[in-house]
């Protein structure tokens, strides 16, 4: 292998943190390399947010078409061509990935390298070039290395799982037709979004969750309402269900043994979490320490145990959201290119579960606030009392806000309803600006909008 080529900065991975970070270093005139073993764009663009939400949109159209008569619109039988859904998803992913790659290639001081990176020392890398049949590699070194290598779907240690064909969050999007009966292991974000999606595509769906309830981080009233909504759509849900074993069923299907009962299906989706890609990088060769789950251990400034080596995004065990990885980029840019003393401390972690209706979340749950000993008041408003939801016949779910009883400031909110993520963002803006709930209660908002209902939400608190 030739002597190591020297760079000012090297970024591993073209995800939502790594890609803009590499571009920022290049724009600052620093010689920069960014290494990608797959397609440009990272998890979000290639196999996460972009493709899944594209397919969620198709599933929602199918659902609304089936409800057309409720709106006085007469249609014929509704069917779904999953090959067209898949092509639409692929086309959008291809467009976004190509655009991201072109965005990187336009930078004068940036070298985009396709290959697999692994550490050979504290700040040196071996990169096996993509497609090199002879195993040839190049050596790179830099004063600063940033790891944005992400995570991948995990497979739980269930007896028999390795003996059956199963799907994960990537492979399920490549199906050309809807399964007759899809069994989903996991009642978290991935399992719920895909479960509802494929039910709307025409599959019978059974969701198996080991915890006593779905999305157990949320307050019990929120998770129970979402479970009710999914059940009413016809999705089978088994909670507090521990899987004992998995085996082949009849005609190539699968059998899942759960606490004395057996569920038979044609397809199995494993949606029980993700594991970091740190093991692919040989971190021990650099002296990079991992935590007990295999994530790269970092401090508040995202520096690893090796000076000059940093990690950002999912691979650090941070909340696995695109917007969090992007905020990691902004923090690192401020530190390394802006000379600021920035860190991750105290940032908000909003998220949206893209079921239909959506669940938008910001800040503390009621349970978390009370566990912290805070004096709180809680406001709730069913979507059946929201004018815009009634007009669109989308009245499932409710809004919930937690307010500090001493300061009237909003501590957190969950909006389970049509465009719940958008409405929760309005409340996040109020939290960021230190706006008390009383100002929102008496605010003048356009009618009829979903956000206007925040008047009513906080009026209910004072009733």
Short mmCIF file of C-alpha atoms in Angstrom, two decimals:
data_model
loop_
_atom_site.label_atom_id
_atom_site.label_comp_id
_atom_site.label_asym_id
_atom_site.label_seq_id
_atom_site.Cartn_x
_atom_site.Cartn_y
_atom_site.Cartn_z
CA UNK A 1 0.00 0.00 0.00
CA UNK A 2 1.33 3.43 -0.93
CA UNK A 3 2.20 6.06 1.71
CA UNK A 4 -0.82 7.66 3.32
CA UNK A 5 -2.29 10.62 1.50
CA UNK A 6 -2.62 13.55 3.87
CA UNK A 7 -5.81 15.58 4.32
CA UNK A 8 -6.88 18.34 6.65
CA UNK A 9 -10.14 16.53 7.39
CA UNK A 10 -11.64 13.15 6.55
CA UNK A 11 -15.33 12.30 6.92
CA UNK A 12 -16.55 8.68 6.93
CA UNK A 13 -20.10 8.49 5.62
CA UNK A 14 -22.32 10.78 3.54
CA UNK A 15 -25.28 10.93 5.92
CA UNK A 16 -27.12 14.04 6.99
CA UNK A 17 -24.27 15.06 9.28
CA UNK A 18 -21.23 13.95 7.30
CA UNK A 19 -22.15 15.32 3.90
CA UNK A 20 -22.62 18.98 4.90
CA UNK A 21 -19.66 18.79 7.28
CA UNK A 22 -17.30 17.70 4.51
CA UNK A 23 -18.68 20.43 2.25
CA UNK A 24 -18.12 23.03 4.98
CA UNK A 25 -14.48 22.05 5.43
CA UNK A 26 -13.95 22.13 1.66
CA UNK A 27 -15.60 25.53 1.35
CA UNK A 28 -13.22 26.77 4.02
CA UNK A 29 -10.35 25.81 1.71
CA UNK A 30 -9.28 22.72 3.66
CA UNK A 31 -8.27 19.59 1.79
CA UNK A 32 -11.05 17.16 2.61
CA UNK A 33 -11.99 13.58 1.80
CA UNK A 34 -15.36 11.97 2.33
CA UNK A 35 -15.67 8.19 2.12
CA UNK A 36 -18.89 6.34 1.23
CA UNK A 37 -19.22 2.58 0.95
CA UNK A 38 -22.70 2.67 -0.63
CA UNK A 39 -24.80 5.43 -2.12
CA UNK A 40 -24.49 9.10 -1.26
CA UNK A 41 -27.13 10.30 1.17
CA UNK A 42 -26.85 8.01 4.15
CA UNK A 43 -29.69 6.15 5.84
CA UNK A 44 -32.20 8.99 5.53
CA UNK A 45 -32.05 9.42 1.77
CA UNK A 46 -31.26 5.86 0.71
CA UNK A 47 -33.23 3.59 3.05
CA UNK A 48 -34.87 5.70 5.77
CA UNK A 49 -36.88 8.90 5.72
CA UNK A 50 -37.09 9.51 1.98
CA UNK A 51 -38.19 6.08 0.75
CA UNK A 52 -40.38 5.21 3.74
CA UNK A 53 -42.30 8.47 3.77
CA UNK A 54 -42.73 8.23 0.00
CA UNK A 55 -44.39 4.85 0.50
CA UNK A 56 -46.40 6.12 3.48
CA UNK A 57 -47.83 8.76 1.14
CA UNK A 58 -48.90 6.06 -1.34
CA UNK A 59 -50.53 4.09 1.47
CA UNK A 60 -52.44 7.17 2.63
CA UNK A 61 -53.78 7.75 -0.89
CA UNK A 62 -54.98 4.14 -0.97
CA UNK A 63 -56.66 4.65 2.40
CA UNK A 64 -58.39 7.86 1.32
CA UNK A 65 -59.49 6.29 -1.96
CA UNK A 66 -61.14 3.55 0.05
CA UNK A 67 -62.94 6.21 2.11
CA UNK A 68 -64.04 8.25 -0.90
CA UNK A 69 -67.72 7.52 -0.34
CA UNK A 70 -67.47 9.17 3.10
CA UNK A 71 -66.80 12.43 1.28
CA UNK A 72 -69.52 11.92 -1.31
CA UNK A 73 -67.10 10.80 -4.01
CA UNK A 74 -68.03 7.60 -5.82
CA UNK A 75 -65.17 5.44 -7.09
CA UNK A 76 -64.73 1.86 -8.21
CA UNK A 77 -62.80 -0.88 -6.41
CA UNK A 78 -59.44 0.31 -5.08
CA UNK A 79 -56.30 -1.76 -5.69
CA UNK A 80 -52.61 -1.08 -5.17
CA UNK A 81 -49.88 -1.77 -7.73
CA UNK A 82 -46.89 -2.20 -5.43
CA UNK A 83 -44.47 -2.28 -8.33
CA UNK A 84 -45.54 1.28 -9.23
CA UNK A 85 -45.28 2.31 -5.57
CA UNK A 86 -41.77 0.82 -5.49
CA UNK A 87 -40.75 2.57 -8.72
CA UNK A 88 -41.98 5.92 -7.42
CA UNK A 89 -39.94 5.36 -4.27
CA UNK A 90 -36.85 4.35 -6.24
CA UNK A 91 -37.11 7.33 -8.58
CA UNK A 92 -37.25 9.80 -5.70
CA UNK A 93 -34.34 8.13 -3.90
CA UNK A 94 -32.29 8.08 -7.11
CA UNK A 95 -32.97 11.77 -7.70
CA UNK A 96 -32.07 12.82 -4.17
CA UNK A 97 -28.97 10.64 -3.97
CA UNK A 98 -27.71 11.84 -7.34
CA UNK A 99 -28.32 15.45 -6.32
CA UNK A 100 -26.43 14.92 -3.07
CA UNK A 101 -23.51 13.38 -4.94
CA UNK A 102 -23.39 16.24 -7.43
CA UNK A 103 -23.45 18.68 -4.53
CA UNK A 104 -20.32 17.09 -3.08
CA UNK A 105 -18.49 16.77 -6.39
CA UNK A 106 -18.77 20.47 -7.15
CA UNK A 107 -16.42 21.42 -4.28
CA UNK A 108 -12.88 22.15 -5.41
CA UNK A 109 -11.15 20.93 -2.25
CA UNK A 110 -13.28 17.85 -1.67
CA UNK A 111 -12.46 14.30 -2.78
CA UNK A 112 -15.41 11.86 -2.77
CA UNK A 113 -14.09 8.29 -2.42
CA UNK A 114 -16.30 5.23 -2.82
CA UNK A 115 -15.01 2.38 -0.69
CA UNK A 116 -14.94 0.80 2.76
CA UNK A 117 -12.91 2.53 5.46
CA UNK A 118 -11.27 0.98 8.49
CA UNK A 119 -8.79 2.36 10.99
CA UNK A 120 -5.15 1.29 10.96
CA UNK A 121 -4.04 3.76 13.63
CA UNK A 122 -5.28 6.73 15.69
CA UNK A 123 -5.76 9.02 12.66
CA UNK A 124 -5.04 6.75 9.70
CA UNK A 125 -7.45 4.84 7.51
CA UNK A 126 -7.32 2.02 5.03
CA UNK A 127 -9.89 2.44 2.25
CA UNK A 128 -10.70 -0.52 0.06
CA UNK A 129 -11.88 1.03 -3.17
CA UNK A 130 -15.35 0.05 -4.25
CA UNK A 131 -15.17 -2.70 -6.85
CA UNK A 132 -11.49 -3.48 -6.36
CA UNK A 133 -11.37 -7.25 -7.00
CA UNK A 134 -7.70 -7.48 -6.11
CA UNK A 135 -8.26 -6.08 -2.62
CA UNK A 136 -6.19 -3.00 -3.40
CA UNK A 137 -6.53 -0.17 -0.96
CA UNK A 138 -5.31 3.32 -0.27
CA UNK A 139 -4.13 4.84 2.95
CA UNK A 140 -5.40 8.20 4.19
CA UNK A 141 -4.47 10.31 7.18
CA UNK A 142 -5.73 13.58 8.64
CA UNK A 143 -5.45 15.74 11.73
CA UNK A 144 -9.22 15.47 12.09
CA UNK A 145 -11.42 12.49 11.28
CA UNK A 146 -15.21 12.53 11.62
CA UNK A 147 -17.19 9.28 11.74
CA UNK A 148 -20.75 9.43 10.38
CA UNK A 149 -21.13 5.75 9.51
CA UNK A 150 -24.63 5.24 10.94
CA UNK A 151 -26.38 2.04 11.97
CA UNK A 152 -28.14 -0.94 10.41
CA UNK A 153 -31.14 -3.13 11.28
CA UNK A 154 -30.47 -5.64 14.04
CA UNK A 155 -31.62 -9.24 14.37
CA UNK A 156 -32.65 -10.31 17.88
CA UNK A 157 -31.33 -13.61 19.28
CA UNK A 158 -34.58 -15.53 18.83
CA UNK A 159 -34.26 -19.30 18.35
CA UNK A 160 -34.94 -20.23 14.74
CA UNK A 161 -34.79 -16.71 13.29
CA UNK A 162 -31.66 -17.46 11.30
CA UNK A 163 -33.38 -20.46 9.68
CA UNK A 164 -36.26 -18.51 8.07
CA UNK A 165 -36.35 -15.81 5.40
CA UNK A 166 -37.22 -12.49 6.98
CA UNK A 167 -37.46 -8.85 5.99
CA UNK A 168 -35.93 -5.76 7.56
CA UNK A 169 -36.72 -2.08 7.13
CA UNK A 170 -34.71 -1.96 3.89
CA UNK A 171 -35.66 -5.18 2.15
CA UNK A 172 -39.39 -4.83 2.80
CA UNK A 173 -39.46 -1.76 0.56
CA UNK A 174 -38.36 -3.89 -2.38
CA UNK A 175 -41.37 -6.22 -2.35
CA UNK A 176 -43.21 -6.33 -5.66
CA UNK A 177 -46.52 -7.33 -4.11
CA UNK A 178 -48.16 -7.04 -0.72
CA UNK A 179 -47.80 -10.05 1.59
CA UNK A 180 -50.94 -12.04 2.35
CA UNK A 181 -50.14 -11.94 6.06
CA UNK A 182 -47.27 -9.83 7.38
CA UNK A 183 -46.07 -10.49 10.92
CA UNK A 184 -44.16 -7.55 12.38
CA UNK A 185 -41.79 -8.07 15.29
CA UNK A 186 -41.58 -4.75 17.13
CA UNK A 187 -44.12 -2.08 18.01
CA UNK A 188 -41.80 0.91 17.71
CA UNK A 189 -41.58 3.54 14.98
CA UNK A 190 -40.43 1.21 12.20
CA UNK A 191 -42.86 -1.57 13.01
CA UNK A 192 -45.88 0.71 13.31
CA UNK A 193 -45.20 2.70 10.14
CA UNK A 194 -44.62 -0.38 8.00
CA UNK A 195 -47.43 -2.29 9.66
CA UNK A 196 -50.03 0.34 8.86
CA UNK A 197 -48.53 0.93 5.42
CA UNK A 198 -48.79 -2.68 4.31
CA UNK A 199 -52.23 -3.10 5.85
CA UNK A 200 -53.32 -0.24 3.59
CA UNK A 201 -51.61 -1.95 0.67
CA UNK A 202 -53.88 -4.94 1.28
CA UNK A 203 -51.99 -7.18 3.69
CA UNK A 204 -53.30 -8.76 6.83
CA UNK A 205 -50.93 -7.46 9.51
CA UNK A 206 -50.08 -8.73 13.00
CA UNK A 207 -47.78 -6.58 15.17
CA UNK A 208 -45.99 -8.37 18.01
CA UNK A 209 -44.61 -6.19 20.81
CA UNK A 210 -42.82 -7.56 23.87
CA UNK A 211 -43.54 -4.52 26.06
CA UNK A 212 -46.92 -4.06 27.78
CA UNK A 213 -47.86 -1.34 25.27
CA UNK A 214 -46.78 0.28 22.02
CA UNK A 215 -44.27 3.18 21.98
CA UNK A 216 -43.79 2.81 25.72
CA UNK A 217 -41.76 6.03 26.02
CA UNK A 218 -44.99 7.95 25.54
CA UNK A 219 -47.60 8.46 28.23
CA UNK A 220 -50.02 5.59 28.57
CA UNK A 221 -52.99 7.58 27.25
CA UNK A 222 -51.09 8.41 24.05
CA UNK A 223 -49.90 4.87 23.33
CA UNK A 224 -53.31 3.39 24.11
CA UNK A 225 -55.05 5.85 21.78
CA UNK A 226 -52.67 5.00 18.95
CA UNK A 227 -53.21 1.29 19.57
CA UNK A 228 -56.97 1.86 19.45
CA UNK A 229 -56.66 3.68 16.12
CA UNK A 230 -54.59 0.91 14.55
CA UNK A 231 -56.90 -1.81 15.84
CA UNK A 232 -59.91 0.01 14.41
CA UNK A 233 -58.22 -0.05 11.00
CA UNK A 234 -58.04 -3.83 11.28
CA UNK A 235 -54.45 -4.35 12.39
CA UNK A 236 -53.91 -7.17 14.89
CA UNK A 237 -51.75 -6.14 17.84
CA UNK A 238 -50.23 -8.45 20.44
CA UNK A 239 -48.60 -6.63 23.37
CA UNK A 240 -46.72 -8.11 26.31
CA UNK A 241 -45.98 -10.90 23.86
CA UNK A 242 -42.62 -12.64 24.24
CA UNK A 243 -41.49 -14.56 21.17
CA UNK A 244 -40.24 -18.02 22.09
CA UNK A 245 -39.12 -19.27 18.69
CA UNK A 246 -39.56 -18.83 14.95
CA UNK A 247 -39.76 -21.55 12.31
CA UNK A 248 -40.83 -22.32 8.78
CA UNK A 249 -44.56 -22.60 8.21
CA UNK A 250 -46.58 -24.14 5.45
CA UNK A 251 -45.87 -23.19 1.82
CA UNK A 252 -42.72 -21.27 2.73
CA UNK A 253 -44.36 -19.07 5.35
CA UNK A 254 -43.26 -18.46 8.94
CA UNK A 255 -44.52 -19.55 12.32
CA UNK A 256 -43.94 -17.40 15.40
CA UNK A 257 -44.39 -19.07 18.78
CA UNK A 258 -45.56 -16.56 21.37
CA UNK A 259 -46.33 -17.53 24.97
CA UNK A 260 -48.05 -20.77 24.12
CA UNK A 261 -49.73 -19.66 20.88
CA UNK A 262 -48.49 -19.80 17.30
CA UNK A 263 -49.02 -17.05 14.74
CA UNK A 264 -48.66 -18.12 11.13
CA UNK A 265 -47.88 -15.66 8.35
CA UNK A 266 -46.50 -15.50 4.85
CA UNK A 267 -43.85 -12.87 5.59
CA UNK A 268 -41.92 -11.70 8.66
CA UNK A 269 -40.62 -8.16 9.25
CA UNK A 270 -38.04 -7.82 12.02
CA UNK A 271 -38.24 -4.28 13.38
CA UNK A 272 -36.66 -4.61 16.79
CA UNK A 273 -33.97 -1.95 16.60
CA UNK A 274 -30.66 -1.06 14.99
CA UNK A 275 -27.00 -1.67 15.75
CA UNK A 276 -24.14 0.76 15.05
CA UNK A 277 -21.76 0.21 12.15
CA UNK A 278 -18.78 0.76 14.43
CA UNK A 279 -17.72 -2.90 14.12
CA UNK A 280 -17.03 -2.37 10.40
CA UNK A 281 -14.42 0.32 11.09
CA UNK A 282 -11.97 -1.63 13.31
CA UNK A 283 -12.08 1.07 16.00
CA UNK A 284 -9.73 -0.91 18.26
CA UNK A 285 -6.91 -0.33 15.78
CA UNK A 286 -7.21 3.39 16.53
CA UNK A 287 -7.87 3.01 20.25
CA UNK A 288 -11.45 4.28 19.90
CA UNK A 289 -13.59 3.21 22.83
CA UNK A 290 -17.14 1.90 22.44
CA UNK A 291 -19.94 1.81 24.98
CA UNK A 292 -21.59 -1.40 26.19
CA UNK A 293 -23.93 -1.45 23.17
CA UNK A 294 -21.19 -0.94 20.60
CA UNK A 295 -21.82 2.75 19.94
CA UNK A 296 -18.80 5.05 19.70
CA UNK A 297 -18.32 6.82 23.03
CA UNK A 298 -18.06 10.61 22.65
CA UNK A 299 -18.10 13.64 24.90
CA UNK A 300 -20.39 16.67 24.61
CA UNK A 301 -18.21 18.02 21.77
CA UNK A 302 -18.45 14.63 19.99
CA UNK A 303 -14.77 13.82 20.40
CA UNK A 304 -13.92 10.14 20.87
CA UNK A 305 -11.31 8.69 23.20
CA UNK A 306 -8.74 9.48 20.49
CA UNK A 307 -7.86 13.18 20.20
CA UNK A 308 -8.74 14.52 16.78
CA UNK A 309 -11.26 11.78 16.00
CA UNK A 310 -14.93 12.67 16.28
CA UNK A 311 -18.22 10.86 15.71
CA UNK A 312 -21.69 12.16 14.94
CA UNK A 313 -25.17 10.87 14.27
CA UNK A 314 -26.61 7.43 14.97
CA UNK A 315 -23.25 5.74 15.50
CA UNK A 316 -22.82 7.64 18.79
CA UNK A 317 -26.08 6.38 20.28
CA UNK A 318 -27.70 9.80 19.90
CA UNK A 319 -31.46 9.86 19.18
CA UNK A 320 -31.68 8.21 15.73
CA UNK A 321 -33.22 11.09 13.83
CA UNK A 322 -32.00 12.92 10.74
CA UNK A 323 -32.50 16.32 12.32
CA UNK A 324 -30.34 15.31 15.29
CA UNK A 325 -27.49 14.18 13.01
CA UNK A 326 -27.78 17.45 11.11
CA UNK A 327 -27.59 19.38 14.37
CA UNK A 328 -24.43 17.42 15.20
CA UNK A 329 -22.97 18.81 11.96
CA UNK A 330 -23.91 22.36 12.94
CA UNK A 331 -22.27 21.97 16.34
CA UNK A 332 -19.07 20.54 14.85
CA UNK A 333 -18.97 23.28 12.23
CA UNK A 334 -19.25 25.93 14.92
CA UNK A 335 -16.46 24.31 16.92
CA UNK A 336 -13.98 23.58 14.13
CA UNK A 337 -14.69 26.30 11.60
CA UNK A 338 -16.30 29.00 13.74
CA UNK A 339 -14.08 28.89 16.81
CA UNK A 340 -17.09 28.59 19.12
CA UNK A 341 -17.49 26.58 22.31
CA UNK A 342 -20.55 24.60 21.21
CA UNK A 343 -21.86 21.23 22.43
CA UNK A 344 -24.93 18.98 22.49
CA UNK A 345 -26.10 20.03 25.94
CA UNK A 346 -29.75 20.98 26.31
CA UNK A 347 -30.88 20.73 22.72
CA UNK A 348 -34.50 19.72 22.04
CA UNK A 349 -35.25 16.31 20.55
CA UNK A 350 -38.49 16.59 18.59
CA UNK A 351 -39.75 13.67 16.52
CA UNK A 352 -42.72 12.57 14.48
CA UNK A 353 -44.09 9.06 14.12
CA UNK A 354 -45.47 8.90 10.57
CA UNK A 355 -48.42 6.69 11.20
CA UNK A 356 -51.75 8.11 10.06
CA UNK A 357 -52.63 10.09 12.05
CA UNK A 358 -49.14 11.28 12.92
CA UNK A 359 -47.76 11.53 16.42
CA UNK A 360 -45.73 14.69 16.91
CA UNK A 361 -43.67 14.92 20.09
CA UNK A 362 -41.58 17.63 21.74
CA UNK A 363 -40.19 17.93 25.27
CA UNK A 364 -41.24 16.07 28.40
CA UNK A 365 -44.07 13.62 28.72
CA UNK A 366 -46.41 14.01 31.67
CA UNK A 367 -44.79 11.00 33.32
CA UNK A 368 -41.28 12.38 32.87
CA UNK A 369 -42.27 15.79 34.25
CA UNK A 370 -43.84 14.28 37.36
CA UNK A 371 -40.90 11.92 37.88
CA UNK A 372 -38.67 15.01 37.92
CA UNK A 373 -40.79 16.43 40.72
CA UNK A 374 -42.15 19.29 38.66
CA UNK A 375 -45.49 20.90 39.47
CA UNK A 376 -47.44 20.63 36.24
CA UNK A 377 -50.82 21.11 34.67
CA UNK A 378 -51.99 19.08 31.70
CA UNK A 379 -54.25 20.17 28.86
CA UNK A 380 -55.88 17.74 26.44
CA UNK A 381 -58.16 18.26 23.46
CA UNK A 382 -59.69 15.50 21.34
CA UNK A 383 -59.31 16.00 17.60
CA UNK A 384 -63.09 15.53 17.39
CA UNK A 385 -63.34 19.09 18.78
CA UNK A 386 -60.96 20.59 16.20
CA UNK A 387 -62.86 22.41 13.46
CA UNK A 388 -60.37 21.66 10.69
CA UNK A 389 -60.23 17.97 11.65
CA UNK A 390 -64.03 17.78 11.56
CA UNK A 391 -64.20 19.46 8.15
CA UNK A 392 -61.68 17.00 6.71
CA UNK A 393 -63.23 14.03 8.56
CA UNK A 394 -59.90 13.30 10.27
CA UNK A 395 -60.98 13.34 13.92
CA UNK A 396 -58.92 10.48 15.37
CA UNK A 397 -56.53 11.18 18.23
CA UNK A 398 -55.97 14.08 20.60
CA UNK A 399 -53.58 16.85 21.61
CA UNK A 400 -51.82 16.94 24.95
CA UNK A 401 -49.61 19.63 26.49
CA UNK A 402 -47.72 19.68 29.80
CA UNK A 403 -47.25 23.10 31.40
CA UNK A 404 -45.13 24.23 34.34
CA UNK A 405 -47.57 25.36 37.02
CA UNK A 406 -45.17 27.97 38.37
CA UNK A 407 -44.05 29.66 35.14
CA UNK A 408 -46.88 28.86 32.67
CA UNK A 409 -44.18 27.68 30.22
CA UNK A 410 -44.79 24.63 28.04
CA UNK A 411 -42.64 21.67 29.08
CA UNK A 412 -43.75 19.20 26.41
CA UNK A 413 -46.49 18.13 24.06
CA UNK A 414 -47.80 15.17 22.11
CA UNK A 415 -50.09 15.73 19.13
CA UNK A 416 -51.69 12.52 17.88
CA UNK A 417 -53.77 13.73 14.97
CA UNK A 418 -53.81 14.86 11.39
CA UNK A 419 -50.48 16.61 10.66
CA UNK A 420 -49.50 16.06 14.28
CA UNK A 421 -45.85 16.71 13.50
CA UNK A 422 -46.61 20.16 12.09
CA UNK A 423 -48.79 21.18 15.05
CA UNK A 424 -46.19 19.93 17.55
CA UNK A 425 -43.63 22.13 15.79
CA UNK A 426 -45.76 25.19 16.55
CA UNK A 427 -45.57 24.30 20.24
CA UNK A 428 -41.82 23.72 19.94
CA UNK A 429 -41.42 27.23 18.54
CA UNK A 430 -43.28 28.57 21.58
CA UNK A 431 -40.99 26.58 23.88
CA UNK A 432 -37.88 27.86 22.08
CA UNK A 433 -39.11 31.44 22.46
CA UNK A 434 -40.14 31.10 26.10
CA UNK A 435 -43.75 31.90 25.20
CA UNK A 436 -46.20 31.03 28.01
CA UNK A 437 -49.26 28.97 27.21
CA UNK A 438 -51.46 31.97 28.04
CA UNK A 439 -50.13 33.85 25.00
CA UNK A 440 -51.09 30.96 22.74
CA UNK A 441 -54.48 30.62 24.43
CA UNK A 442 -55.27 34.23 23.51
CA UNK A 443 -53.40 34.29 20.19
CA UNK A 444 -55.13 35.25 16.95
CA UNK A 445 -54.60 32.45 14.43
CA UNK A 446 -56.02 31.93 10.98
CA UNK A 447 -59.34 30.06 10.84
CA UNK A 448 -59.86 27.24 10.11
CA UNK A 449 -56.42 25.75 10.64
CA UNK A 450 -55.20 22.91 12.79
CA UNK A 451 -52.87 25.17 14.75
CA UNK A 452 -55.78 27.46 15.60
CA UNK A 453 -57.03 24.66 17.85
CA UNK A 454 -54.19 25.44 20.25
CA UNK A 455 -56.47 28.24 21.49
CA UNK A 456 -58.96 25.61 22.57
CA UNK A 457 -56.30 23.27 23.95
CA UNK A 458 -55.10 25.83 26.45
CA UNK A 459 -58.56 27.21 27.17
CA UNK A 460 -59.38 23.73 28.42
CA UNK A 461 -56.54 24.06 30.92
CA UNK A 462 -58.18 27.09 32.53
CA UNK A 463 -61.71 25.72 32.44
#
